[in-house]
XYZ file of N, CA and C in Angstrom:
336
model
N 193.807 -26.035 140.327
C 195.167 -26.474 140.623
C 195.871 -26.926 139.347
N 195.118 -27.894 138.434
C 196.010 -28.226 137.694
C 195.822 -27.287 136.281
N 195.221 -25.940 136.369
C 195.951 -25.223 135.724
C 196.651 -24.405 135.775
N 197.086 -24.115 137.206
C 198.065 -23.248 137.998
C 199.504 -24.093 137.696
N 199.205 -25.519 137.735
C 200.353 -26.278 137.496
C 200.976 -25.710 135.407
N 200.101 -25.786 134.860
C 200.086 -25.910 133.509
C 200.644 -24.400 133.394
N 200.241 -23.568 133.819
C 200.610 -22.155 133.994
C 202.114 -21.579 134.285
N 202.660 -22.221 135.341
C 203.824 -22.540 135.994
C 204.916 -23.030 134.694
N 204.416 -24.444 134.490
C 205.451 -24.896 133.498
C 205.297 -24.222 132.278
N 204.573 -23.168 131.490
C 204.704 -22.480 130.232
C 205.548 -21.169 130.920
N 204.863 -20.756 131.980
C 205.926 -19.563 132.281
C 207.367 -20.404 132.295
N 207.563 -21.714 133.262
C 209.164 -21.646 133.044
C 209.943 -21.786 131.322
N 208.847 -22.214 130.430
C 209.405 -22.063 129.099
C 209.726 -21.020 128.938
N 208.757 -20.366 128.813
C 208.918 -18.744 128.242
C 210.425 -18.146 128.717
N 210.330 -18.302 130.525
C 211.832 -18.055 130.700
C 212.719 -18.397 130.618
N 212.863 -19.923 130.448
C 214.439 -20.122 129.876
C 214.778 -21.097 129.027
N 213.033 -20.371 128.022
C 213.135 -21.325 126.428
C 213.897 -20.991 125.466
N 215.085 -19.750 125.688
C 216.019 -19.708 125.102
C 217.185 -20.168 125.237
N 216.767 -20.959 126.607
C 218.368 -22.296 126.693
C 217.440 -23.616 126.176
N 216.528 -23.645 125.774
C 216.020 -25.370 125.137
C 215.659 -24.915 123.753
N 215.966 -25.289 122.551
C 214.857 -25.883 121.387
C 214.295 -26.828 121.635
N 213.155 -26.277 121.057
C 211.751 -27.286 121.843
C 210.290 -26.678 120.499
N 210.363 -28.011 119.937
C 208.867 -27.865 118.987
C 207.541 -27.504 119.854
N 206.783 -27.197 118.808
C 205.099 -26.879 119.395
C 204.865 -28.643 120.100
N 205.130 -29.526 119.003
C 204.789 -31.033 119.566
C 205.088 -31.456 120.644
N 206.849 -31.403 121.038
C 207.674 -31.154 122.341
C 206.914 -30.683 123.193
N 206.639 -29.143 123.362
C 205.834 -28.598 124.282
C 204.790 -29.276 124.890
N 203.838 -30.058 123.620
C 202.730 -30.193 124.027
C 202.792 -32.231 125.154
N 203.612 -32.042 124.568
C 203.966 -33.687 124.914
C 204.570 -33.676 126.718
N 205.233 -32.246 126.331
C 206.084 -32.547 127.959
C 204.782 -32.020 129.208
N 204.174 -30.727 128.495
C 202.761 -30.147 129.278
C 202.124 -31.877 129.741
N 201.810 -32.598 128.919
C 201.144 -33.524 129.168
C 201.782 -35.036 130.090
N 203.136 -34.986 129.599
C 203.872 -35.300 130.885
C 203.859 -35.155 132.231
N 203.705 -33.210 132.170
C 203.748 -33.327 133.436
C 202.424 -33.193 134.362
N 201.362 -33.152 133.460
C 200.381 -33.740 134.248
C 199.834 -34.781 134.705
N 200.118 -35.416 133.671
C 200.680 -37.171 134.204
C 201.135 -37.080 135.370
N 202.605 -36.864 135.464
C 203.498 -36.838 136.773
C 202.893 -36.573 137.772
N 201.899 -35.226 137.897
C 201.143 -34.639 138.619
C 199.951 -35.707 139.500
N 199.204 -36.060 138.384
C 198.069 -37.115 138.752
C 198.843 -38.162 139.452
N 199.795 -38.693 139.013
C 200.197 -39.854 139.648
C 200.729 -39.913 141.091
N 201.768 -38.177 140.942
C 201.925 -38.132 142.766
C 200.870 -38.071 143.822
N 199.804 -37.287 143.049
C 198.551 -37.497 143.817
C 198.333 -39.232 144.245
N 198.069 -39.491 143.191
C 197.471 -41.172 143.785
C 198.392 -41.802 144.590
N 199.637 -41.822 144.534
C 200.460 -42.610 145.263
C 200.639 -41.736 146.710
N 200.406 -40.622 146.604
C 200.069 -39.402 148.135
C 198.968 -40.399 148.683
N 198.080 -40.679 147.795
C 196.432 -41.312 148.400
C 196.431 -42.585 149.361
N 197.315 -43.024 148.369
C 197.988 -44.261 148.909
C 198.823 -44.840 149.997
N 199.749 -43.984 150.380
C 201.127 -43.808 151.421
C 200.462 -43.165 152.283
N 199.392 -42.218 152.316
C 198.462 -40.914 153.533
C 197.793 -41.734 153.986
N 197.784 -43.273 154.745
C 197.171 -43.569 155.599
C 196.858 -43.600 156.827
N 198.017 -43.167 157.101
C 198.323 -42.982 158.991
C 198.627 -41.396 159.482
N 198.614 -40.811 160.137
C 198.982 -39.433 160.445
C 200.732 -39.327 160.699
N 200.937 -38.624 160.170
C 202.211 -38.071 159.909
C 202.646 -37.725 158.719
N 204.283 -37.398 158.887
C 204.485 -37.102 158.009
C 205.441 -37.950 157.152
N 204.924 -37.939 155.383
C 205.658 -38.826 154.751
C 206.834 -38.213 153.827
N 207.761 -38.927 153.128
C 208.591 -38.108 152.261
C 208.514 -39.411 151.174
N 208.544 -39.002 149.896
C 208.648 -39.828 148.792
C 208.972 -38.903 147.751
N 209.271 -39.502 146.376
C 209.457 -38.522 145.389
C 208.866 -38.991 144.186
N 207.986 -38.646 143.907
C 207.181 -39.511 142.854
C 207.492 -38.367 141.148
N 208.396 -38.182 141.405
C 209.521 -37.791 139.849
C 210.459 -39.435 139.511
N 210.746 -39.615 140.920
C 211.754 -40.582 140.833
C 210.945 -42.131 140.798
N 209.876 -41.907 141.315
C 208.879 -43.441 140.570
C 208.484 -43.207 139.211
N 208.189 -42.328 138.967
C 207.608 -42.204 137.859
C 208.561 -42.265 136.665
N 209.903 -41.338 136.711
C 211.090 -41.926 136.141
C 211.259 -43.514 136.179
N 211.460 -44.106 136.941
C 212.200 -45.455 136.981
C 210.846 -46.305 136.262
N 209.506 -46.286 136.659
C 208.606 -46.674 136.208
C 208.183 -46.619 134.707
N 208.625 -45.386 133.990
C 208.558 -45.093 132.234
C 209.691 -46.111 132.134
N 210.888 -45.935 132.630
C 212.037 -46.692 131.586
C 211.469 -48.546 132.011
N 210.585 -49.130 132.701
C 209.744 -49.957 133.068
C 209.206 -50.540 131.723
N 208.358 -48.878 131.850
C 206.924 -49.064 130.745
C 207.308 -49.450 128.926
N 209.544 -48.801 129.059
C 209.485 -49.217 127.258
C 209.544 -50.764 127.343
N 209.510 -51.788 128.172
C 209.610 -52.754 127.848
C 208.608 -53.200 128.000
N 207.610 -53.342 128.392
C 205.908 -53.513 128.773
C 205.408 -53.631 127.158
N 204.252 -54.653 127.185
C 203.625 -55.234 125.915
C 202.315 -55.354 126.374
N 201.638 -55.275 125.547
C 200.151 -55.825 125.950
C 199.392 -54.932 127.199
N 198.732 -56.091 127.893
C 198.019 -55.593 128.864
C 199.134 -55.098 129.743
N 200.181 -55.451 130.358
C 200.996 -54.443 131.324
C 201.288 -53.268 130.709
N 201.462 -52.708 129.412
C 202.093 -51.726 128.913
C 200.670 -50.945 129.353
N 199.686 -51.227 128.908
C 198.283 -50.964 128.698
C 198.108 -50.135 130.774
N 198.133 -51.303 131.528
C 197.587 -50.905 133.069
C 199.117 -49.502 133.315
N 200.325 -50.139 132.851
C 201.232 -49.072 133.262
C 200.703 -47.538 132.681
N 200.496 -47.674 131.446
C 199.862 -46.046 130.818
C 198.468 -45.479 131.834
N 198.044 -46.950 132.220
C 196.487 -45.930 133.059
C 197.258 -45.475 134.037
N 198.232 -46.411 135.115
C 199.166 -46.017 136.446
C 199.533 -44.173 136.344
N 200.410 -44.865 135.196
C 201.339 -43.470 135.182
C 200.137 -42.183 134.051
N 198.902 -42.257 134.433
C 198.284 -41.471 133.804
C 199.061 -41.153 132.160
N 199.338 -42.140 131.386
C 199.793 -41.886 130.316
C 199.214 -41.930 129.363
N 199.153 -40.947 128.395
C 198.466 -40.978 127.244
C 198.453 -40.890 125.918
N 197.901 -40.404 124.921
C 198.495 -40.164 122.864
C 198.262 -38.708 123.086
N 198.191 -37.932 124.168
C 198.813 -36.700 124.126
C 200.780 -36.737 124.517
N 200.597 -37.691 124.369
C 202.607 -37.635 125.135
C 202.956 -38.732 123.494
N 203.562 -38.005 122.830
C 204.071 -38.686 121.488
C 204.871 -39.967 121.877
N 205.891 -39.160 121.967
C 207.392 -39.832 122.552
C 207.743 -39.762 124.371
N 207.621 -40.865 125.370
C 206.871 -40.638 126.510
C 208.468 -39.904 127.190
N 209.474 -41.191 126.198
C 210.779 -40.749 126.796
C 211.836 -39.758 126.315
N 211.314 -39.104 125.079
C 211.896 -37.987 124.688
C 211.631 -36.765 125.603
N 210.289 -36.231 126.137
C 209.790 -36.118 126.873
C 210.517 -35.756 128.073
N 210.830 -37.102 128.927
C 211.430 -37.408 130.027
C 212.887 -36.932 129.889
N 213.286 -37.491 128.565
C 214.560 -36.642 128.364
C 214.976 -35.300 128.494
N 214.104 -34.682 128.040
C 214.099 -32.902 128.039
C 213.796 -32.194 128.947
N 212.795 -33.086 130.149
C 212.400 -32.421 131.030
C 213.473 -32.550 131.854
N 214.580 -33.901 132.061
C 215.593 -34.028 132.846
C 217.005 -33.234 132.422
N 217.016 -32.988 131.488
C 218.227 -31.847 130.815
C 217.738 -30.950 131.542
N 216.600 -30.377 131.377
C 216.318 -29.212 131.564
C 216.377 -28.503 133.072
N 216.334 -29.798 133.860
C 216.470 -29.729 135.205
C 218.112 -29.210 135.603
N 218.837 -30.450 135.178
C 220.123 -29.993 135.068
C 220.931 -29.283 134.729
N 220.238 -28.484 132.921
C 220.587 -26.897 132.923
C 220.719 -26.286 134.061
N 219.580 -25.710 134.495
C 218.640 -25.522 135.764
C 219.471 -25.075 136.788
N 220.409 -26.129 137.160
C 220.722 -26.794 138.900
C 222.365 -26.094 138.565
N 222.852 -26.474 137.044
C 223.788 -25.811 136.607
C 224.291 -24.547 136.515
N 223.130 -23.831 136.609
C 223.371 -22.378 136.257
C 223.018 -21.447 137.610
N 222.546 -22.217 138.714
C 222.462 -22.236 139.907
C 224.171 -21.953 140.594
């Protein structure tokens, strides 16, 4: 699965990495972003899937609100937020990142 995921997001480069400049570093930072993102909707799925039915959440939009959280975080909270949000020193810049992946959306929705 999560290299079907990883697979997915290089094909969408490839196709419309001629509307982004985007470094090898970029690349590798946002890939790792979004497996982050990935892991984390899982756990919070793990979490909310206690009862039968069906749930709706959007864990782009925790995980967003939660990074712009994490630039003010020091110490041990900065520390438990990076394990939360599966964050790591494969993601350089966590919110440059976040930045590009959210342009990129909005290209996206734009050209729609």
């Amino acid at each position: 699965m999560k290299n079907k995921i990883i697979y997915i997001f290089i094909g969408f480069l490839i196709l419309f990495g001629p509307h982004f400049k985007c470094s090898e570093e970029k690349v590798i930072s946002i890939i790792a972003l979004v497996e982050a993102n990935n892991k984390f909707a899982f756990d919070v799925y793990h979490y909310l899937k206690v009862d039968e039915g069906n749930i709706f959440y959007s864990p782009y939009s925790l995980s967003t609100a939660l990074a712009m959280t994490y630039a003010g975080a020091k110490g041990e909270t900065k520390s438990q937020m990076a394990n939360v949000l599966h964050l790591n020193e494969d993601i350089k810049d966590v919110h440059k990142a976040y930045e590009f992946m959210q342009q990129s959306f909005n290209k996206l929705s734009s050209e729609i």
